[in-house]
Structure formats: C-alpha cells, structure tokens
Short mmCIF file of C-alpha atoms and ligand atoms in Angstrom, two decimals:
data_model
loop_
_atom_site.label_atom_id
_atom_site.label_comp_id
_atom_site.label_asym_id
_atom_site.label_seq_id
_atom_site.Cartn_x
_atom_site.Cartn_y
_atom_site.Cartn_z
CA MET J 1 194.18 43.83 166.12
CA THR J 2 194.03 40.43 165.12
CA ASP J 3 195.02 38.51 161.66
CA LEU J 4 191.16 37.41 161.28
CA PRO J 5 188.37 38.94 159.55
CA THR J 6 187.24 41.76 162.09
CA PRO J 7 183.83 43.17 162.13
CA LYS J 8 183.43 47.21 162.01
CA PRO J 9 183.24 48.53 165.66
CA GLY J 10 179.75 48.00 167.27
CA ILE J 11 178.59 44.86 164.97
CA LEU J 12 179.29 42.42 167.89
CA ASP J 13 177.46 44.09 170.47
CA ILE J 14 174.29 44.01 168.31
CA ALA J 15 171.90 41.16 169.71
CA PRO J 16 170.84 39.08 166.54
CA TYR J 17 166.91 39.56 165.90
CA VAL J 18 164.69 36.42 167.40
CA GLY J 19 162.11 36.29 165.50
CA GLY J 20 158.49 34.79 166.58
CA LYS J 21 158.91 30.75 167.42
CA SER J 22 156.78 28.53 165.19
CA ARG J 23 157.40 25.11 166.39
CA ILE J 24 156.59 23.41 169.72
CA GLU J 25 158.40 20.19 170.47
CA GLY J 26 155.78 17.12 169.92
CA VAL J 27 152.97 19.32 168.25
CA ALA J 28 152.39 18.61 164.88
CA GLU J 29 150.37 21.94 163.97
CA PRO J 30 150.98 24.42 166.54
CA MET J 31 148.97 27.88 166.22
CA LYS J 32 151.41 30.33 165.61
CA LEU J 33 150.21 33.71 167.08
CA SER J 34 153.70 34.90 167.57
CA SER J 35 154.11 37.46 164.53
CA ASN J 36 151.08 39.24 163.77
CA GLU J 37 150.98 37.62 160.67
CA ASN J 38 147.15 37.47 158.84
CA MET J 39 145.83 34.24 160.20
CA LEU J 40 143.14 33.93 157.11
CA GLY J 41 146.33 33.77 155.03
CA ALA J 42 146.89 35.42 151.57
CA GLY J 43 143.80 36.01 149.78
CA GLU J 44 142.70 33.95 146.80
CA LYS J 45 143.66 36.53 144.22
CA ALA J 46 147.13 36.86 145.51
CA ARG J 47 147.76 33.12 145.79
CA GLU J 48 146.59 32.73 142.09
CA ALA J 49 149.03 35.59 140.80
CA TYR J 50 151.54 34.41 142.90
CA GLU J 51 151.11 30.66 141.04
CA ALA J 52 150.86 32.46 137.49
CA ALA J 53 153.96 34.38 138.18
CA VAL J 54 155.77 30.94 138.16
CA ARG J 55 156.09 31.30 134.31
CA ASN J 56 158.41 34.27 134.56
CA ILE J 57 160.74 33.45 137.67
CA HIS J 58 163.39 33.02 135.52
CA ILE J 59 163.26 36.50 134.44
CA TYR J 60 164.99 39.30 136.95
CA PRO J 61 162.15 41.51 138.00
CA ASP J 62 161.74 44.73 136.99
CA GLY J 63 163.77 47.16 139.16
CA ARG J 64 161.68 49.99 139.26
CA ALA J 65 158.64 47.52 140.04
CA THR J 66 156.59 49.77 138.06
CA LYS J 67 153.39 47.83 138.03
CA LEU J 68 153.29 47.46 141.95
CA ARG J 69 154.49 51.31 141.73
CA GLN J 70 151.51 52.09 139.77
CA ALA J 71 149.04 50.12 141.68
CA VAL J 72 150.19 51.57 145.12
CA ALA J 73 150.12 55.13 143.74
CA ASP J 74 146.66 54.64 142.55
CA HIS J 75 145.60 52.55 145.40
CA HIS J 76 146.48 55.41 147.98
CA GLY J 77 146.25 58.58 145.69
CA LEU J 78 150.29 59.05 145.68
CA GLU J 79 152.67 60.07 143.25
CA PRO J 80 154.41 56.90 142.03
CA GLU J 81 157.89 58.62 141.72
CA ARG J 82 157.92 59.11 145.53
CA LEU J 83 157.37 55.50 146.41
CA ILE J 84 160.40 53.51 147.79
CA PHE J 85 159.84 49.39 147.46
CA GLY J 86 161.75 47.28 149.89
CA ASN J 87 162.33 43.89 150.63
CA GLY J 88 159.55 44.36 153.63
CA SER J 89 159.14 47.70 154.97
CA ASP J 90 162.23 46.46 157.44
CA GLU J 91 164.56 47.02 154.34
CA VAL J 92 163.09 50.48 154.00
CA PHE J 93 164.07 51.26 157.34
CA ALA J 94 167.73 49.83 156.61
CA LEU J 95 167.78 51.82 153.54
CA LEU J 96 166.95 55.19 155.29
CA ASN J 97 169.74 54.29 158.00
CA GLN J 98 172.36 53.46 155.53
CA THR J 99 171.57 56.67 153.42
CA TYR J 100 171.40 59.14 156.20
CA LEU J 101 173.35 57.93 159.40
CA THR J 102 177.29 58.52 159.71
CA PRO J 103 179.19 57.22 162.93
CA GLY J 104 178.35 59.05 165.97
CA ASP J 105 174.68 59.83 164.82
CA ASN J 106 171.48 58.92 166.38
CA ILE J 107 168.26 57.60 165.62
CA VAL J 108 165.32 58.55 168.23
CA THR J 109 162.40 56.04 168.98
CA GLY J 110 159.88 54.99 171.83
CA GLN J 111 161.21 52.79 174.60
CA TYR J 112 159.33 50.03 173.24
CA GLY J 113 159.98 50.91 169.55
CA PHE J 114 160.40 48.34 166.93
CA LEU J 115 163.54 46.61 166.88
CA ALA J 116 164.07 46.64 163.20
CA TYR J 117 164.75 50.60 163.20
CA ARG J 118 167.31 49.77 165.81
CA ILE J 119 169.47 47.01 164.51
CA SER J 120 170.30 48.75 161.26
CA ALA J 121 171.07 52.12 162.85
CA LEU J 122 173.62 50.12 165.18
CA ALA J 123 175.24 48.58 162.17
CA ASN J 124 175.73 52.10 160.79
CA GLN J 125 177.60 52.75 163.96
CA ALA J 126 174.85 55.05 165.13
CA SER J 127 173.39 55.21 168.69
CA VAL J 128 169.67 54.62 169.61
CA LYS J 129 168.13 57.02 171.79
CA LEU J 130 164.88 56.00 173.48
CA ALA J 131 162.18 57.96 174.79
CA PRO J 132 160.83 56.53 177.86
CA GLU J 133 156.92 55.41 177.65
CA PRO J 134 155.91 55.24 181.05
CA GLU J 135 152.10 54.97 179.53
CA PHE J 136 153.32 52.59 176.86
CA LYS J 137 152.99 55.22 174.39
CA ALA J 138 155.64 57.21 172.58
CA THR J 139 154.65 61.03 173.15
CA PRO J 140 155.73 63.70 170.79
CA ALA J 141 157.34 65.50 173.98
CA ALA J 142 159.29 62.29 174.93
CA LEU J 143 160.55 62.05 171.58
CA LEU J 144 161.64 65.65 171.20
CA GLU J 145 163.20 65.26 174.59
CA GLN J 146 165.76 62.70 172.99
CA VAL J 147 166.18 64.36 169.82
CA ASP J 148 170.04 66.20 169.85
CA ASP J 149 172.15 67.69 167.19
CA ARG J 150 173.44 64.39 166.09
CA THR J 151 169.95 62.92 165.46
CA ARG J 152 169.20 62.34 161.67
CA ILE J 153 166.12 60.02 162.55
CA VAL J 154 163.05 60.00 164.28
CA TYR J 155 160.89 56.66 164.11
CA VAL J 156 157.58 56.61 165.17
CA SER J 157 155.10 53.52 164.70
CA SER J 158 151.44 54.28 164.74
CA PRO J 159 149.93 51.92 165.88
CA SER J 160 153.09 50.71 167.65
CA ASN J 161 154.36 47.10 168.06
CA PRO J 162 154.33 45.53 170.64
CA THR J 163 152.39 47.84 172.88
CA GLY J 164 149.41 48.53 170.45
CA SER J 165 149.48 52.45 171.24
CA TYR J 166 149.05 54.97 168.45
CA ASN J 167 149.54 58.36 168.24
CA THR J 168 146.82 60.77 166.85
CA GLY J 169 147.13 62.99 163.72
CA GLU J 170 147.49 66.15 165.96
CA GLU J 171 150.26 64.39 168.00
CA ILE J 172 152.32 63.42 164.79
CA ARG J 173 152.06 67.03 163.08
CA ARG J 174 152.89 68.33 166.49
CA LEU J 175 156.01 66.20 166.75
CA HIS J 176 156.90 67.41 162.89
CA GLU J 177 156.21 71.13 163.56
CA ALA J 178 159.02 71.04 166.49
CA LEU J 179 161.62 68.56 164.81
CA ARG J 180 164.48 70.25 162.80
CA PRO J 181 163.85 70.20 159.21
CA ASP J 182 166.90 68.43 158.84
CA VAL J 183 165.65 65.41 161.01
CA LEU J 184 163.74 62.89 158.98
CA LEU J 185 160.55 61.74 160.75
CA VAL J 186 159.57 58.18 159.53
CA ILE J 187 156.07 57.19 160.41
CA ASP J 188 155.52 53.25 160.25
CA GLU J 189 151.77 52.64 159.55
CA ALA J 190 152.25 48.66 159.26
CA TYR J 191 148.97 48.18 161.11
CA ALA J 192 146.97 51.27 159.55
CA GLU J 193 144.24 49.11 158.18
CA TYR J 194 143.46 47.90 161.76
CA VAL J 195 142.79 51.43 163.24
CA THR J 196 139.30 52.25 163.97
CA GLU J 197 139.92 54.76 166.40
CA PRO J 198 138.69 58.16 164.76
CA ASP J 199 141.67 60.52 166.12
CA TRP J 200 144.20 58.20 164.04
CA GLU J 201 145.35 59.56 160.58
CA THR J 202 147.41 58.39 158.06
CA SER J 203 150.44 60.70 157.76
CA PHE J 204 150.39 60.41 153.89
CA PRO J 205 149.17 63.89 153.40
CA LEU J 206 151.97 65.19 156.10
CA ALA J 207 154.56 63.60 154.03
CA ARG J 208 152.91 64.88 150.85
CA ASP J 209 153.37 68.54 151.86
CA SER J 210 156.77 67.83 153.86
CA GLU J 211 160.70 67.66 152.70
CA ASN J 212 161.51 65.33 155.74
CA VAL J 213 158.65 62.87 156.28
CA VAL J 214 158.50 59.34 155.17
CA VAL J 215 155.43 57.16 155.74
CA THR J 216 155.89 53.09 155.58
CA ARG J 217 153.42 50.54 155.01
CA THR J 218 153.67 46.86 154.50
CA PHE J 219 152.12 43.86 152.70
CA SER J 220 152.97 41.52 155.38
CA LYS J 221 149.76 42.32 157.76
CA ILE J 222 146.57 43.06 156.31
CA HIS J 223 147.21 41.45 152.84
CA GLY J 224 148.76 38.31 154.23
CA LEU J 225 151.89 38.30 152.46
CA GLY J 226 154.84 38.29 155.18
CA GLY J 227 156.60 35.28 153.38
CA LEU J 228 157.03 37.25 150.18
CA ARG J 229 158.66 40.27 151.93
CA ILE J 230 157.33 43.62 150.32
CA GLY J 231 156.73 46.91 151.94
CA PHE J 232 157.14 50.68 150.94
CA GLY J 233 157.79 54.20 151.89
CA TYR J 234 156.28 57.39 150.85
CA ALA J 235 159.14 59.92 150.73
CA PRO J 236 159.81 63.36 149.64
CA LEU J 237 161.44 63.02 145.85
CA LYS J 238 164.73 63.84 146.80
CA VAL J 239 164.94 60.97 149.59
CA ALA J 240 163.45 58.67 147.15
CA GLU J 241 165.72 59.29 144.53
CA THR J 242 168.67 59.35 146.90
CA VAL J 243 167.69 56.22 148.47
CA ASP J 244 167.37 54.69 145.27
CA ARG J 245 171.04 55.03 144.63
CA ILE J 246 171.86 52.44 147.02
CA ARG J 247 169.10 50.13 146.88
CA LEU J 248 169.91 46.51 145.91
CA PRO J 249 168.77 46.62 141.96
CA PHE J 250 166.08 43.69 142.30
CA ASN J 251 165.04 43.72 145.86
CA VAL J 252 161.54 42.97 145.18
CA SER J 253 160.75 39.72 143.64
CA VAL J 254 158.88 38.85 140.13
CA PRO J 255 155.82 36.94 142.53
CA GLY J 256 156.09 39.43 145.30
CA ILE J 257 155.22 42.16 142.79
CA GLU J 258 152.52 40.08 140.95
CA ALA J 259 150.88 38.72 144.30
CA ALA J 260 151.06 42.39 145.85
CA VAL J 261 149.19 43.83 142.75
CA ALA J 262 146.27 41.49 143.17
CA ALA J 263 146.33 41.75 147.06
CA LEU J 264 145.71 45.61 146.57
CA GLY J 265 142.65 44.98 144.50
CA ASP J 266 141.22 42.10 146.49
CA GLU J 267 139.22 44.33 148.77
CA ALA J 268 136.84 41.54 149.87
CA HIS J 269 140.06 39.56 151.45
CA GLN J 270 141.03 43.35 153.19
CA LYS J 271 137.38 43.71 154.80
CA ALA J 272 137.35 40.04 155.83
CA SER J 273 141.07 40.46 157.34
CA ARG J 274 139.84 43.76 159.00
CA ASP J 275 136.47 42.33 160.27
CA LEU J 276 138.12 39.43 162.04
CA ILE J 277 140.52 41.41 163.99
CA HIS J 278 137.52 44.20 164.83
CA THR J 279 135.39 41.42 166.16
CA TRP J 280 137.92 39.28 167.82
CA ARG J 281 140.55 42.06 169.29
CA PRO J 282 137.82 43.24 171.94
CA ARG J 283 136.41 39.77 172.78
CA LEU J 284 139.93 38.59 173.38
CA THR J 285 140.70 41.53 175.49
CA GLN J 286 137.84 41.46 177.62
CA ALA J 287 137.91 37.76 178.05
CA ILE J 288 141.69 37.83 179.17
CA ARG J 289 140.72 41.14 181.51
CA GLY J 290 138.11 38.77 182.65
CA PHE J 291 140.91 35.92 184.38
CA GLY J 292 142.54 39.18 186.00
CA PHE J 293 145.43 39.70 183.56
CA ASP J 294 145.77 43.33 182.14
CA VAL J 295 145.50 43.74 178.51
CA LEU J 296 146.64 47.05 177.05
CA PRO J 297 144.31 48.66 174.89
CA SER J 298 145.48 47.93 171.12
CA ALA J 299 144.98 49.34 167.56
CA GLY J 300 146.77 46.46 165.70
CA ASN J 301 145.77 42.94 165.04
CA PHE J 302 147.39 41.99 168.42
CA VAL J 303 147.18 42.32 172.15
CA LEU J 304 149.84 42.76 174.68
CA VAL J 305 148.83 40.95 178.10
CA ARG J 306 150.45 42.35 181.12
CA PHE J 307 151.00 39.79 183.96
CA LYS J 308 151.78 40.36 187.40
CA ASP J 309 155.40 39.41 187.13
CA VAL J 310 158.20 37.68 185.04
CA ASP J 311 157.46 34.53 186.69
CA GLN J 312 153.61 34.53 186.04
CA CYS J 313 154.45 35.26 182.58
CA THR J 314 156.83 32.69 181.96
CA ARG J 315 154.27 30.15 183.21
CA ALA J 316 151.38 31.71 181.29
CA ASN J 317 153.82 31.27 178.32
CA ASP J 318 154.53 27.64 178.98
CA TYR J 319 151.03 26.68 179.85
CA LEU J 320 149.81 28.14 176.14
CA ASN J 321 152.77 26.15 174.53
CA SER J 322 151.38 22.99 176.29
CA LYS J 323 148.06 23.65 174.61
CA GLY J 324 149.70 23.90 171.18
CA VAL J 325 149.54 27.94 171.20
CA ILE J 326 152.61 29.99 170.34
CA VAL J 327 152.81 33.60 171.72
CA ARG J 328 155.47 36.27 171.68
CA PRO J 329 157.43 36.91 174.90
CA VAL J 330 158.46 40.42 174.43
CA GLY J 331 161.48 40.50 177.15
CA GLY J 332 163.58 41.66 173.91
CA TYR J 333 161.82 44.94 174.19
CA GLY J 334 162.20 45.26 177.98
CA LEU J 335 158.68 43.98 178.68
CA PRO J 336 159.49 40.63 180.32
CA GLU J 337 156.11 40.40 182.23
CA CYS J 338 154.31 40.67 178.84
CA LEU J 339 152.94 38.29 175.92
CA ARG J 340 151.82 39.77 172.84
CA ILE J 341 149.45 37.66 170.97
CA THR J 342 148.17 37.84 167.51
CA VAL J 343 144.43 38.28 167.02
CA GLY J 344 143.68 35.01 165.24
CA THR J 345 140.95 33.02 163.76
CA GLU J 346 137.67 32.09 166.10
CA ASP J 347 139.11 28.71 166.83
CA GLN J 348 142.56 30.05 167.66
CA ASN J 349 141.04 32.76 169.72
CA ARG J 350 139.02 30.32 171.52
CA ALA J 351 142.11 28.34 172.29
CA VAL J 352 144.03 31.55 173.50
CA ILE J 353 141.02 32.30 175.89
CA ASP J 354 140.70 28.42 177.27
CA ALA J 355 144.12 28.11 177.91
CA LEU J 356 144.43 31.47 179.78
CA SER J 357 141.42 30.64 181.88
CA GLU J 358 142.60 27.07 182.91
CA PHE J 359 145.75 28.83 183.72
CA ALA J 360 144.17 31.47 185.75
CA ALA J 361 142.34 28.99 187.44
CA SER J 362 145.40 26.58 188.37
C1 LIG H 1 155.45 44.00 161.05
C2 LIG H 1 156.02 45.34 161.26
C3 LIG H 1 156.22 45.59 159.77
C4 LIG H 1 156.38 45.13 158.66
O1 LIG H 1 157.76 44.74 158.52
P1 LIG H 1 157.97 43.82 157.07
O2 LIG H 1 159.52 43.93 157.11
O3 LIG H 1 157.24 44.95 155.96
O4 LIG H 1 157.40 42.71 157.12
C5 LIG H 1 156.69 47.19 160.22
N1 LIG H 1 156.77 47.56 161.44
C6 LIG H 1 156.30 46.88 162.58
C7 LIG H 1 156.24 48.15 163.63
C8 LIG H 1 156.05 45.81 162.47
O5 LIG H 1 155.30 45.07 163.49
#
C-alpha cells in the first residue's frame, strides 16, 4: 500500500483504447478511412434537426429519450420499453458489464472481437476469454468451448469488426440454444445495414422471444452520427429495467436525440450510404487482391487487407499516409500484418487503390 490514491486491482493492466488516427503531419485534409465512419457524412435531415435543437441545449434531455425510443420502436417493430439507449453502443456494453459482472467472472468473445467489450469487462475485474478464430470468424463451437461456470456474457459482433466476417442466423440460434439461460448473449449488429448475404439475419426476433439475448445497434455507422454518440440495445424487459437502475440519467443528449430521430426517417440517406458500400466494397476488394494482397470477405463498410508480413504492412501503411490516406493498423487486435480500410467515397477509394497499386509496384 502507498498513501497515494490507488486504482482498483486490474485497472492499470488495461491498455488505453487508441482510436483511429485522424492527422498526418504536413497534410491539411487527410482522407480518414480509419474508423468505419460514414464517408457521406450525416444526412441533410439529421443535420437540420441537430441545428434546430440548438434552441434547447440549455434544457436537460428527456432521460428516457421518449421520442427516440418511440421512433426506434416504430422503425424496427420493437417494444419501446425493452430498449436501452446509450452514449454510443459502447455505453450499452459498459452498462451490461457493470450490471452483470462481479470480480472473477468472465466474458467470452472471439479472438478478434471488438475491444470495447473487453475494456469495461476488465474494469469490472472480470476476465476475458477469447475463442480462437483460425478462419477469422467466431464460430458457435469455439465460443461455447470457452464458456465456463463463471461466464456471465458472450459477445458476438455480426458483422464483426475488424475481420468483416459474420455469423448466419442459424449459427446464432445454435449458439443461443447451447448456452445456459443465465448467460447473457449480446449480438452487436453495428454493421447490420450493410449486409447483403442472404443467410445473415437480424437477431431482433431471437431477442424478442428470449430472456437472455440483447441486440445492439448504433447511429454511428449507417446514419453517420458517430460524433453524437448514440446507440441502443433491445433487451428482455427485466434486463432493460435492471440496467436502467445504474444508467446515468441524461446519457443521450438533446441534439443527439433529435438528429437520430431525423436520421431514422431519412430513407434516402440510408439508401445512398448502403449503395456506396455495395458499389465500392467489391471494387476495392477486387482491386486490392489484384495487387497481390489478401482481402478478407467483408459484410461491413470496411475491408481488412492482409499483407505478407508485419514489415510489408507497416510499409503499406506509411505509403498510404504519404499519400494523405489514413487507414487503421489493427495490431491491437492481434492482427499486426493487417490494415482495416473504411470504404469511402469514389475519390477516396480511388486514392486507396492508386496508392496500393504504386506500393505493390515499388
Ligand atoms: C463502430 C462499432 C460499434 C458502434 O459503437 P458506438 O459506440 O455506437 O459508436 C459497435 N460495435 C462494433 C463492432 C463497431 O465496430
């Protein structure tokens, strides 16, 4: 013991989250393709709603986010009282971890699973058990293998970041069926709107009929509102009511609520955002493969490029940076030979293709 303020055990073992880089020395306006944001930006309707909300920013938000709650319930056909809103879906994961984990418990996720699940689990003095993903996909069998009697939550992202893989509806149901009913199964569907594969299914129906399934969605990706921090979970009523006891009362902001409601109603912007990805994801994939680099199949708005080795990956990243393009090295996920590249606008994608073509030729 020292006489200085001392963090709880384990806190200092947590590596701080490093977000996607946003600056390059000497480049005024780099192309930021490092955080899977919507490169079309927010839609016009969301921007207008945000601006109009400026009149009310001296007023505390509605703590229940009633207007957004109703809009999300209508849009997805869900019961409003079963929704949990968060400061991004990241906060929903943190709330679930805080609600269900005691020291010595564990969460289970895939080897390359999203880091946000893990950080707050560790902060609750729980451990993280990772299911191996030799094929870059967390399979039900591998996840179940990790579940033990101290497991409280299993996290699956489908599509998954950073690999871009997904689980079929059948796989998710099989996983759920084999799990103990006291283990919460969280299905993170942050990239749901970009999926085209016919065997992917939203897990909203599974959650509707279960006592231990939570499905999360976000306004940060298809809706282009990452800067406003809004996400939600669809949970069993008991879970939603329990989490609500520890949620900070005003965790979603006044302009955030207004912009999110407007974004949900902006079908044209959602379609344009989807179309952009569906046009460019295959082109980007094909072009980069043509340069001799491995590109994993992706169901999200990004692609994961695997280089020959860490050295080639580092040089490719440096080369992209030198052309004003910022992508995401994913060494933090245990993939030091990979770069994750957000699918951007036509100009941005062409810049990526040109840079990697030159890099391959050099
Ligand atoms: C981007 C992303 C999210 C969304 O996080 P927010 O906190 O809602 O911005 C959730 N899960 C995964 C896997 C993501 O990549």
